[in-house]
CSV table of C-alpha atoms and ligand atoms in Angstrom, one decimal:
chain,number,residue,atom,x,y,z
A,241,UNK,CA,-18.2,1.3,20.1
A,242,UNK,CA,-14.7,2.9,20.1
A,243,UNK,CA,-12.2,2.4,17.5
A,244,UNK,CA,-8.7,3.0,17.2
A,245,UNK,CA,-6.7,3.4,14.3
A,246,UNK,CA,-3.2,2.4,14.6
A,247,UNK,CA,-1.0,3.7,11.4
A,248,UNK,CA,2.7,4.5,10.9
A,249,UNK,CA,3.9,5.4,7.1
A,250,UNK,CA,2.5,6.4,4.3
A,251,UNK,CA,0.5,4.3,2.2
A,252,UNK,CA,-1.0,3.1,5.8
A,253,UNK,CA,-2.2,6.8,6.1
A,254,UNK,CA,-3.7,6.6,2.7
A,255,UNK,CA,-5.2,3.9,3.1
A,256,UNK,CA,-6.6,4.3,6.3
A,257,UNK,CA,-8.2,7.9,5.2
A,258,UNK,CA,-11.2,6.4,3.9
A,259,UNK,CA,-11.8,4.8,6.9
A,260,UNK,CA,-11.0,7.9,9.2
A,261,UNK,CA,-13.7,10.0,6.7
A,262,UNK,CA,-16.5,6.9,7.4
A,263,UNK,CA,-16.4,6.9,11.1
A,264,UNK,CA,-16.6,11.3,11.0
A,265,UNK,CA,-19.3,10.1,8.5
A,266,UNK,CA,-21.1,8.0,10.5
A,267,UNK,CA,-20.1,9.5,14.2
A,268,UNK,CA,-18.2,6.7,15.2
A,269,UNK,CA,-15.8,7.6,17.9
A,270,UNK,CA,-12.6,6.5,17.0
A,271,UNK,CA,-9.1,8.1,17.7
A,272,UNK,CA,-5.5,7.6,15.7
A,273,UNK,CA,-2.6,6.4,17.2
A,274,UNK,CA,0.2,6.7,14.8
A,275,UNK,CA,3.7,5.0,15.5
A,276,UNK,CA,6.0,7.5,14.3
A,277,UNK,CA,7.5,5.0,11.5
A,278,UNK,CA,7.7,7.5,9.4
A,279,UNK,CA,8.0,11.2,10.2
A,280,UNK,CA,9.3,13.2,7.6
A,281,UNK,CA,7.0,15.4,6.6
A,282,UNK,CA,6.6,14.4,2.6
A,283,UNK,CA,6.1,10.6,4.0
A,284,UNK,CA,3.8,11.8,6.4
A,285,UNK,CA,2.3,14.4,7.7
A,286,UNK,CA,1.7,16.2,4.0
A,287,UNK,CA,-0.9,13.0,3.6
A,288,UNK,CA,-2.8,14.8,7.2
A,289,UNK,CA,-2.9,18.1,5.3
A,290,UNK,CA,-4.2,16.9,2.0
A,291,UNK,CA,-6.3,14.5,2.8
A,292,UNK,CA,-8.1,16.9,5.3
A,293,UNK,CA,-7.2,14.1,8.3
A,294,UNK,CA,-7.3,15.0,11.8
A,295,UNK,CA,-4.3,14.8,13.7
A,296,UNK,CA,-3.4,11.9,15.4
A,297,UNK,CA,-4.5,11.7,19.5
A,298,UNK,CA,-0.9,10.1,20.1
A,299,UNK,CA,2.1,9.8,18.4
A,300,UNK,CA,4.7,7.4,19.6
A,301,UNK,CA,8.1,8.7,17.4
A,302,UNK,CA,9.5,5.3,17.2
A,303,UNK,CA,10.9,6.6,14.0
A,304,UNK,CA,13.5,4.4,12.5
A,305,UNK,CA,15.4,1.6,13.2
A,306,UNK,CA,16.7,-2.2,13.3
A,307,UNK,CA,13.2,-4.1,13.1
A,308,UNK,CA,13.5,-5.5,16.4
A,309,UNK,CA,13.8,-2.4,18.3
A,310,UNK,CA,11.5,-0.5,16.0
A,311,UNK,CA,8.6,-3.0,16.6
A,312,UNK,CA,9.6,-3.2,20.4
A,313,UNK,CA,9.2,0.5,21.0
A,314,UNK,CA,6.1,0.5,19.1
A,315,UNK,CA,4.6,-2.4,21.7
A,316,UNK,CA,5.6,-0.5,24.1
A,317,UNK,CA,4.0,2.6,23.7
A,318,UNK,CA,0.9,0.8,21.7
A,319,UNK,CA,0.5,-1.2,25.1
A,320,UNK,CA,0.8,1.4,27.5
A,321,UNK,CA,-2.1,3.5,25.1
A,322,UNK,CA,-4.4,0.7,24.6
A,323,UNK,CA,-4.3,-0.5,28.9
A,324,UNK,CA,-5.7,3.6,28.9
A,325,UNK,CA,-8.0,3.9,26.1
A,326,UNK,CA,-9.1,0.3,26.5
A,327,UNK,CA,-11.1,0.4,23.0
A,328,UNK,CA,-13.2,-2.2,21.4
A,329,UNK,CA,-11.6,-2.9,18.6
A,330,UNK,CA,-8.2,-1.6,16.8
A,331,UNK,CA,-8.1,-1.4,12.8
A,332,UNK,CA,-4.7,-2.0,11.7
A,333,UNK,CA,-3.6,-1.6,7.7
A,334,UNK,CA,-1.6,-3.9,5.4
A,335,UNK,CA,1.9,-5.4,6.5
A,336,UNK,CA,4.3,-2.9,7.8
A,337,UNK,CA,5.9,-3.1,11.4
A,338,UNK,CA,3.2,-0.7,12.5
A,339,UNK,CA,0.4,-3.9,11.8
A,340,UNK,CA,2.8,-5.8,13.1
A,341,UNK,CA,3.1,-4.3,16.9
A,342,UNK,CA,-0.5,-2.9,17.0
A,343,UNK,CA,-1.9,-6.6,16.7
A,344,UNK,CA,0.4,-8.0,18.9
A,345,UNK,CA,-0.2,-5.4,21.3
A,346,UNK,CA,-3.9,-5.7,20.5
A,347,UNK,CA,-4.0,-9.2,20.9
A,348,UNK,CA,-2.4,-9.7,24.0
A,349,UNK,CA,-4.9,-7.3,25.7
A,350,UNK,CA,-7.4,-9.0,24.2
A,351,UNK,CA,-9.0,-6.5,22.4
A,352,UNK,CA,-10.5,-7.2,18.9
A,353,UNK,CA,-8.8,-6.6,15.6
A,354,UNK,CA,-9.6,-6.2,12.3
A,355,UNK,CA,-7.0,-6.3,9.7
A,356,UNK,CA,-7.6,-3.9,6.8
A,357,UNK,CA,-5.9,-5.8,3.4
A,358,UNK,CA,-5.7,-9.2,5.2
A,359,UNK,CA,-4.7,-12.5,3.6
A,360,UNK,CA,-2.2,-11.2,0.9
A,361,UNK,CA,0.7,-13.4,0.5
A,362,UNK,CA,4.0,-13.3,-1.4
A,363,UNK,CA,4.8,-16.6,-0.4
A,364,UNK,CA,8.2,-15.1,0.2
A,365,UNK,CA,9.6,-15.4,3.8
A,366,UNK,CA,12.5,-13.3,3.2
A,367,UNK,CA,10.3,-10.3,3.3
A,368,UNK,CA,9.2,-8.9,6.7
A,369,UNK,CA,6.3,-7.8,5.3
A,370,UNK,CA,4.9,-11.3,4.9
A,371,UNK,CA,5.4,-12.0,8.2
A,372,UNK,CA,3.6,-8.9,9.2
A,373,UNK,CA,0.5,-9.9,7.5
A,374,UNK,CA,0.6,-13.1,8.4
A,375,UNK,CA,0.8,-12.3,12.3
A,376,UNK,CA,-1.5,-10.1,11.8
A,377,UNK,CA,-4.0,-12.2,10.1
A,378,UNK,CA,-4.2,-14.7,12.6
A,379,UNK,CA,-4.5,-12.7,15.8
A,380,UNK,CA,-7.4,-11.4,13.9
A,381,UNK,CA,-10.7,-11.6,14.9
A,382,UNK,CA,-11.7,-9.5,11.5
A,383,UNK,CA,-10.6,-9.7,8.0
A,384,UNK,CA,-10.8,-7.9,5.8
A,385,UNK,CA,-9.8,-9.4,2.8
A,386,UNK,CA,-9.4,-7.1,-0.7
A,387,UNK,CA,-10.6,-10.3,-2.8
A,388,UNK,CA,-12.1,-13.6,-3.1
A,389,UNK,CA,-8.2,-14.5,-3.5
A,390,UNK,CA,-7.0,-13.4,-0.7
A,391,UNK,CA,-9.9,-15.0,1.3
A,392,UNK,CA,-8.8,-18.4,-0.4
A,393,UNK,CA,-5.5,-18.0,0.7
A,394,UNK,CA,-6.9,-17.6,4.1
A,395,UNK,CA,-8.6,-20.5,4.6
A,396,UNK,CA,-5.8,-22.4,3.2
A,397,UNK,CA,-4.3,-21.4,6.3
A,398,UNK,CA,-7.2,-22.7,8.3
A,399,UNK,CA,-8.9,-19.4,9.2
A,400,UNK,CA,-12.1,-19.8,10.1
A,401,UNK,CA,-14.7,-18.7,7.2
A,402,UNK,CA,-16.7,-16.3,9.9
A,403,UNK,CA,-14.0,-14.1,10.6
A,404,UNK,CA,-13.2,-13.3,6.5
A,405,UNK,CA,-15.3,-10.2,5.0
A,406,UNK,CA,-14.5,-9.7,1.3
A,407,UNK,CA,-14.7,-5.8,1.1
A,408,UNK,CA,-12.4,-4.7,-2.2
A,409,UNK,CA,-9.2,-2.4,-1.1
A,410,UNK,CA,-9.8,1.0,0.5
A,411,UNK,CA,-6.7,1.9,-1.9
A,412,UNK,CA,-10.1,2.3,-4.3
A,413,UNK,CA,-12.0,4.3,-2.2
A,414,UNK,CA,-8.8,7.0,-1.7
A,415,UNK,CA,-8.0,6.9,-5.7
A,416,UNK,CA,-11.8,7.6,-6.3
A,417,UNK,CA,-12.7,10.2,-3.5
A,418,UNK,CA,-9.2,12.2,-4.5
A,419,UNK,CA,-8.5,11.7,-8.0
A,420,UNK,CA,-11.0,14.9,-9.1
A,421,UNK,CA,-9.6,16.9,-6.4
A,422,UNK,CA,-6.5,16.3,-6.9
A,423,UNK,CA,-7.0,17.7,-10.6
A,424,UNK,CA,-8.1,20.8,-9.1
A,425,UNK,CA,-5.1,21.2,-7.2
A,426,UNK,CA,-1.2,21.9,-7.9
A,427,UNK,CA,-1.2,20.5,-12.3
A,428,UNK,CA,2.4,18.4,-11.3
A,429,UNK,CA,2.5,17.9,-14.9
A,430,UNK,CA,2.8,21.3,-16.0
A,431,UNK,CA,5.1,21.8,-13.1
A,432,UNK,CA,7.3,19.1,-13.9
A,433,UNK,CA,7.2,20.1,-17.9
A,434,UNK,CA,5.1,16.8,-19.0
A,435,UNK,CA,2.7,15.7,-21.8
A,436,UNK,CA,-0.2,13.4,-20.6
A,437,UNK,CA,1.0,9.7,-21.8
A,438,UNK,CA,4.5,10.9,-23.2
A,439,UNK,CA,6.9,9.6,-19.4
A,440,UNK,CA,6.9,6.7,-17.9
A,441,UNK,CA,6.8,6.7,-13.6
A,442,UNK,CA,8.9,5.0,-11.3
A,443,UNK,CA,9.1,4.0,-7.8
A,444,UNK,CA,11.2,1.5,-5.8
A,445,UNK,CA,11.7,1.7,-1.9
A,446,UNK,CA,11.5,-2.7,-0.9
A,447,UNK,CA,14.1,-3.3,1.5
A,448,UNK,CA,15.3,-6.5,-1.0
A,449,UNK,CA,15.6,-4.3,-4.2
A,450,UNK,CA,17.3,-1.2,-2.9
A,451,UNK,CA,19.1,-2.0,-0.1
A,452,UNK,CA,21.0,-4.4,-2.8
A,453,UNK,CA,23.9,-3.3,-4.9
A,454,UNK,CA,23.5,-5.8,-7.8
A,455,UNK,CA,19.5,-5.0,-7.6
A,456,UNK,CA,19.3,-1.3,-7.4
A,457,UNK,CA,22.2,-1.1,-9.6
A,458,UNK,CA,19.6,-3.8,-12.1
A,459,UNK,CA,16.2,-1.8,-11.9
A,460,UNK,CA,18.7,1.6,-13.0
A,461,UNK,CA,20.1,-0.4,-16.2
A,462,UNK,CA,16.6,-1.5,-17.3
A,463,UNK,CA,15.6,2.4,-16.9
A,464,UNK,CA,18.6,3.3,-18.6
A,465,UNK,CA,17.7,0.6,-21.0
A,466,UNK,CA,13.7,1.5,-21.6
A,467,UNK,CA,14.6,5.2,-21.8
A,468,UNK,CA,17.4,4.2,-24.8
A,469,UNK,CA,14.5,2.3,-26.8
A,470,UNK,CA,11.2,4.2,-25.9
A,471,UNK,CA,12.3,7.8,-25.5
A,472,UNK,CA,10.4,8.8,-22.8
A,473,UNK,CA,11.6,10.7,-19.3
A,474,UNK,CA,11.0,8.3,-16.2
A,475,UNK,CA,10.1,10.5,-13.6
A,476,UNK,CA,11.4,8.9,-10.3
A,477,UNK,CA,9.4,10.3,-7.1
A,478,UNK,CA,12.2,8.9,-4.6
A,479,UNK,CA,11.9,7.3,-0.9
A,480,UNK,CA,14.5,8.5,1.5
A,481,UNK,CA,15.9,4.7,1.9
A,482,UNK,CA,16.1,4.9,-2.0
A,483,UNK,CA,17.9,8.5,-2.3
A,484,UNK,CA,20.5,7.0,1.2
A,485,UNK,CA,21.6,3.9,-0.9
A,486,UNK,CA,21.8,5.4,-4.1
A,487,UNK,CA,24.1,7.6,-2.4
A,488,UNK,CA,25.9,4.7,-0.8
A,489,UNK,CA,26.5,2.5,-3.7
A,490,UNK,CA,27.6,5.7,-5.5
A,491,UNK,CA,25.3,5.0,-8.8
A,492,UNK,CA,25.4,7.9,-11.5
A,493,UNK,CA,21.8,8.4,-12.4
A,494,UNK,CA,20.8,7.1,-16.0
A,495,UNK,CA,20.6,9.4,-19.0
A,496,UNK,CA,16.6,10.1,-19.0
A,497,UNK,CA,15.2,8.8,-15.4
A,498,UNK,CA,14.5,12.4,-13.2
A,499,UNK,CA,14.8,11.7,-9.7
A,500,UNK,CA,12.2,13.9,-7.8
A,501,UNK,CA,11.3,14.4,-4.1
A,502,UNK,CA,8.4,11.8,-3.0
A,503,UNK,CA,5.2,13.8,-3.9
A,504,UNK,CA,2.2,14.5,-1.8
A,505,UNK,CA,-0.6,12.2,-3.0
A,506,UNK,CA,-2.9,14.5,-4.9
A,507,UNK,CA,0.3,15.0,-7.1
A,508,UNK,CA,1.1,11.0,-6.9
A,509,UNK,CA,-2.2,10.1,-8.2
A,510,UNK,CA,-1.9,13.0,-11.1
A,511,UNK,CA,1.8,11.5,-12.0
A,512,UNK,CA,0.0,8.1,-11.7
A,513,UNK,CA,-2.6,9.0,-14.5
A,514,UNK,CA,-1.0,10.7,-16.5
A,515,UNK,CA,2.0,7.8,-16.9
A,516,UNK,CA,2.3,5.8,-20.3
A,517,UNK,CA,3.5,3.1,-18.2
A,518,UNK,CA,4.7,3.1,-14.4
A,519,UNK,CA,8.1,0.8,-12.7
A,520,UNK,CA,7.3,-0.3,-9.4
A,521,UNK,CA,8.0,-2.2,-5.9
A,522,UNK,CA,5.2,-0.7,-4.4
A,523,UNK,CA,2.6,-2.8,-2.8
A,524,UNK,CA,0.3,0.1,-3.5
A,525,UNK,CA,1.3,1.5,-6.4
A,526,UNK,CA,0.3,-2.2,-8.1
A,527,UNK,CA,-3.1,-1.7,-7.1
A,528,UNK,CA,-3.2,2.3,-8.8
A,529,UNK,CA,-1.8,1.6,-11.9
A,530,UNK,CA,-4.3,-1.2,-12.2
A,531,UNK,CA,-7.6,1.2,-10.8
A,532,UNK,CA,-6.1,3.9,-12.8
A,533,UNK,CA,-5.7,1.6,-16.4
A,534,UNK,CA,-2.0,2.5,-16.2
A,535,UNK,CA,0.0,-0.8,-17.7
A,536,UNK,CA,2.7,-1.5,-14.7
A,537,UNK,CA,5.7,-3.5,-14.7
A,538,UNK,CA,6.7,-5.2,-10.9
A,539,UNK,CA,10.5,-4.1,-10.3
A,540,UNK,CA,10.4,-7.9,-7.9
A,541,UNK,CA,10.2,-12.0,-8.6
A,542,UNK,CA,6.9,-11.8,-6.9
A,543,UNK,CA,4.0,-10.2,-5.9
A,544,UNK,CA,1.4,-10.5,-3.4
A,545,UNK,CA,-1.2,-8.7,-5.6
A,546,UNK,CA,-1.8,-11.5,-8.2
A,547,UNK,CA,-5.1,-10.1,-9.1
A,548,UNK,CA,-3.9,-7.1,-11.2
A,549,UNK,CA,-1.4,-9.8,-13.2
A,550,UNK,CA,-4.4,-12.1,-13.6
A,551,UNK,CA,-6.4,-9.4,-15.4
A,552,UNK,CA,-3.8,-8.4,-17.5
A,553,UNK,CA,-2.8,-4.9,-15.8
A,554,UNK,CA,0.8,-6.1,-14.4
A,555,UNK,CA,4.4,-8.1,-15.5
A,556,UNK,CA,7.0,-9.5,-12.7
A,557,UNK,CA,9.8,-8.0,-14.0
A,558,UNK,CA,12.3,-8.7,-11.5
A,559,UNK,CA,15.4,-6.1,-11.4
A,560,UNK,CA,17.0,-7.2,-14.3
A,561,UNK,CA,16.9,-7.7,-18.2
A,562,UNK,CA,13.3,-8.7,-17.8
A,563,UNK,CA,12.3,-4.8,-17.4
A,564,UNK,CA,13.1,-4.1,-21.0
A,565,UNK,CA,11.3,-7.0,-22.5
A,566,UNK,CA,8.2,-6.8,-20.2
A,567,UNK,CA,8.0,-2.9,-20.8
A,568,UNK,CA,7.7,-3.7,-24.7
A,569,UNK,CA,5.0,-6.0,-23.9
A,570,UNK,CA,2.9,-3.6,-21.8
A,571,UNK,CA,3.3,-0.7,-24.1
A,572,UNK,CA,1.1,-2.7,-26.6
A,573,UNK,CA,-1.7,-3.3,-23.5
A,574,UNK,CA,-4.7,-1.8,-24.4
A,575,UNK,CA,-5.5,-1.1,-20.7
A,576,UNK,CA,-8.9,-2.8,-21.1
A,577,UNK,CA,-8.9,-5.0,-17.9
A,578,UNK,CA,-11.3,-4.7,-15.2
A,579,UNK,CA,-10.5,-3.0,-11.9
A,580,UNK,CA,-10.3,-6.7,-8.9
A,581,UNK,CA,-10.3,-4.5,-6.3
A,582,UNK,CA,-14.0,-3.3,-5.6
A,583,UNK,CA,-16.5,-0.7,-5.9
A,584,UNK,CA,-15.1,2.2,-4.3
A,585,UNK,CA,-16.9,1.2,-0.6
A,586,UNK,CA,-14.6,-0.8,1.1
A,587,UNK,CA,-14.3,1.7,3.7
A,588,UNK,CA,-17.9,1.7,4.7
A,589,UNK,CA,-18.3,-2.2,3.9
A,590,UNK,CA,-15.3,-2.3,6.8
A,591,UNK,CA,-16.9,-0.4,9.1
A,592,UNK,CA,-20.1,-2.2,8.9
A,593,UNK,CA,-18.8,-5.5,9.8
A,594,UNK,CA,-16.5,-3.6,12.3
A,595,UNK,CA,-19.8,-2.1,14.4
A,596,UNK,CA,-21.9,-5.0,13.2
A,597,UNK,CA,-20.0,-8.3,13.4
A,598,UNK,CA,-22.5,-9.3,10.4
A,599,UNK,CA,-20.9,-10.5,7.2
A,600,UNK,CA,-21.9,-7.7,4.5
A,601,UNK,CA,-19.7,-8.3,1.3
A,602,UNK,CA,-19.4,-6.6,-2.1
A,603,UNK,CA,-18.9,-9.8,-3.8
A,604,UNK,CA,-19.9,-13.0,-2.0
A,605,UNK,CA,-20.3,-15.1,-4.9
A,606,UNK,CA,-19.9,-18.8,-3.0
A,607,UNK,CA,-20.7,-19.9,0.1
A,608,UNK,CA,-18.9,-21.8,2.7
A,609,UNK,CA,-20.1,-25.0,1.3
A,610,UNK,CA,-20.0,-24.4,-2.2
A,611,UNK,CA,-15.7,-23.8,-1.2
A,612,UNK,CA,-13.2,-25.9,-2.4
A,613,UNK,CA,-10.3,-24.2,-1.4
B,756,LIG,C1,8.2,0.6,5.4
B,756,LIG,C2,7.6,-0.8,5.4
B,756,LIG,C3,7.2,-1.2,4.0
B,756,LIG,C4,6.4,-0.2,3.3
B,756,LIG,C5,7.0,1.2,3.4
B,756,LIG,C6,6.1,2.2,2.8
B,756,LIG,C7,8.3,-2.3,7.2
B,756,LIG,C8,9.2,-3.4,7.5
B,756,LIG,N1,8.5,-1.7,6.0
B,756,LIG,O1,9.4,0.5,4.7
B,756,LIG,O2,6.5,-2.4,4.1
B,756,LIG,O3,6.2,-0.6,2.0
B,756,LIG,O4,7.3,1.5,4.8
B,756,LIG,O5,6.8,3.3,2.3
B,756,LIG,O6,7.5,-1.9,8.0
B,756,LIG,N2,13.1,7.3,6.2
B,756,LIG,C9,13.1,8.7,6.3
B,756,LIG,N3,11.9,9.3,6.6
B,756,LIG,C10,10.8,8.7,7.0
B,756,LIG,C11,10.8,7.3,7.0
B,756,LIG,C12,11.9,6.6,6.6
B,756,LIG,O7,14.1,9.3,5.9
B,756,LIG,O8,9.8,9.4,7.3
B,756,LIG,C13,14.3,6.6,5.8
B,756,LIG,C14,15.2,6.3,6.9
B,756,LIG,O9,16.5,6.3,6.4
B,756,LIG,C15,14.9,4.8,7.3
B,756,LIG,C16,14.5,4.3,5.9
B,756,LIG,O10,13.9,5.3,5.2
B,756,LIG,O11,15.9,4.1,7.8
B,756,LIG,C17,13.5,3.1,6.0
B,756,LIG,O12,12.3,3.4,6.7
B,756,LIG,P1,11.5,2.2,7.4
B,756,LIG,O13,10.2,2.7,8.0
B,756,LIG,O14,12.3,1.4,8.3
B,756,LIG,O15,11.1,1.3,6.2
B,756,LIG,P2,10.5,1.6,4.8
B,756,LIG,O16,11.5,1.3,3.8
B,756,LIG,O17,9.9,3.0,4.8
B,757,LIG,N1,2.8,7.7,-3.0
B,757,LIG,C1,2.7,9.1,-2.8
B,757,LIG,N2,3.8,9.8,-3.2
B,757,LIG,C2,4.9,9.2,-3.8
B,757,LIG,C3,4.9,7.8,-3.9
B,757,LIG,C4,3.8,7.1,-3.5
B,757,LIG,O1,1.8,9.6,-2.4
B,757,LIG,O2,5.9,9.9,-4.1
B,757,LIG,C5,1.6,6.9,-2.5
B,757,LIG,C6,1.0,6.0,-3.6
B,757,LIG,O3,-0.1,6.7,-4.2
B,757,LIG,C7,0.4,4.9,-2.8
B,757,LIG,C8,1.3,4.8,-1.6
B,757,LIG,O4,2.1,6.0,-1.5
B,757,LIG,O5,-0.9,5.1,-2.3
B,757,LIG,C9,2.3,3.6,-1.7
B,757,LIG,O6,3.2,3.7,-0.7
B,757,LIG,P1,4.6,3.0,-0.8
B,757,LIG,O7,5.0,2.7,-2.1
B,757,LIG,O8,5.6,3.7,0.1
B,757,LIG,O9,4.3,1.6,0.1
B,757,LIG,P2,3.7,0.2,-0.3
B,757,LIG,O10,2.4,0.4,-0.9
B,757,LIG,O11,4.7,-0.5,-1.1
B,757,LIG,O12,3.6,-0.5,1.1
């Protein structure tokens, strides 16, 4: 059986890593073949180096652009690699434009793929990333859903009950394996002059938030509104797109929020930890605070991780004067929710299925018949 692993930006890399580490655990032969979608070297190539990955067998430098010819150039290229390498089955991660051209690619070739974090759903067409995962989900052939949610959402859209693997999130998997490094390594909070639990983190980088005047300009008044009440320095590890339209819009930074560089992810997951509470748009930021008992606010009007809102780890804030009054809320949580998103072995749960075809779960509670989806 030979693999490839098809990623482009950052959290795909993180995510992925725990897959990478299985197959050099268990001598799979597998290859990467990253996109190029991101390329700076804090959104990508630091995550290589600290994660201890190998380097990627191609790279295609689509690097950035309008969707359309960003996604094209990556079909391209994809194409041309897999007609080569002809593999048996292509991994792809999550719901960027990376997934997006790998299982189209993939599919018209006719080569297997499984879909790492399948069957999440905003229910928000206006975001690409929904109709990234939902492309990629149904020119699946394996899914690998993070929850029994996201497997009912699947077969509300009629996919078949074979094809779904419940395996938790490898986003568990890469907070566990790197958390105790990562406080062996570079203290960030020392660095960055911080007490444990006295800052709150930030991060916003969705296309629909910062690309937005009246949006951006709304998640900067609720920091500049949570810092007036609580007292506590937001730290505000930035995305390019984030620093380019702050830039553009010419917003003055609010008394109290420190934006920073994007930080590798040893340091990320430190910040993360450390946080009394964390602001974010980030997909995958949800799913740490939540592993990591960290009460987070969602900077959007939806969310496709409605697991960590269910257990009580997450408000939808939206980017206005909901920030405030959901932060006072969460900074009475008692962080006592459990963690939805699996054991820690989602990686190796993926892989099996991947080699095996067989339906090994971490939590199949029901059976086909028993559904009532
Ligand atoms: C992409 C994904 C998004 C994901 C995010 C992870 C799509 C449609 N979007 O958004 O789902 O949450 O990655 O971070 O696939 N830039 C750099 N250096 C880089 C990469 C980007 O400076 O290495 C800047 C460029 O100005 C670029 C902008 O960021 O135009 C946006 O990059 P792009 O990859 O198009 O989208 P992201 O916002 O990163
Ligand atoms: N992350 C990081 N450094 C940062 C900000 C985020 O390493 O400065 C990591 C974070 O731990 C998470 C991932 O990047 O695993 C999330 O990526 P991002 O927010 O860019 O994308 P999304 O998850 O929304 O697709």
């Amino acid at each position: 059986m030979k693999i490839a692993i098809i990623l482009g930006t950052r959290p795909e890399i993180i995510k992925m890593s725990p897959i990478i580490r299985e197959c050099e655990k268990q001598g799979i032969e597998y290859y990467i073949l990253h996109t190029g979608q991101h390329y700076s070297y804090d959104m990508d190539k630091i995550f290589f180096e600290q994660l201890k990955l190998p380097e990627a067998k191609y790279n295609l430098d689509v690097g950035s652009g309008l969707h359309g010819k960003q996604t094209a150039k990556m079909l391209t290229g994809i194409e041309e690699i897999l007609i080569k390498e002809r593999p048996d089955v292509v991994l792809v991660q999550g719901d960027t434009n990376t997934v997006l051209a790998g299982a189209l690619a993939a599919s018209k070739l006719q080569i297997k793929i499984g879909h790492v974090e399948a069957g999440l759903r905003s229910f928000d067409r206006t975001m690409p990333e929904e109709t990234n995962r939902i492309v990629a989900d149904h020119t699946s052939d394996y899914l690998f859903a993070p929850t029994e949610t996201s497997r009912k959402y699947l077969l509300n859209e009629g996919v078949s009950y074979d094809k779904i693997f419940v395996t938790g999130n490898t986003v568990v998997d890469a907070a566990y394996q790197n958390l105790e490094i990562s406080k062996n390594g570079t203290d960030i909070l020392e660095k960055l002059g911080l007490q444990e639990k006295e800052y709150f983190a930030a991060t916003a980088h969705r296309a629909e938030n910062v690309d937005s005047k009246e949006r951006l300009g709304g998640i900067l008044n609720g920091l500049s509104q949570i810092y007036k009440e609580f007292g506590l320095p937001i730290i505000f590890p930035a995305h390019p797109r984030t620093v380019k339209m702050i830039e553009e819009f010419g917003f003055k930074l609010p008394e109290g929020t420190r934006l920073i560089d994007p930080l590798g992810y040893l340091e990320f997951l430190q910040l993360e930890s450390g946080a009394r509470l964390i602001l974010t748009d980030s997909g995958g930021v949800q799913e740490e605070a939540c592993i990591l008992k960290v009460p987070c606010i969602t900077l959007r009007d939806n969310t496709e991780r409605p697991e960590t809102v269910d257990v009580g780890a997450n408000l939808i804030a939206g980017c206005g004067e909901k920030i405030l009054e959901c932060t006072r809320i969460m900074m009475k949580s008692d962080c006592e929710w459990e963690n939805p998103y699996g054991n820690g072995n989602a990686a190796e749960l993926t892989l099996q299925n991947t080699v095996t075809g067989y339906s090994i779960e971490y939590s199949k509670t029901v059976s086909p018949e028993q559904m009532q989806y």
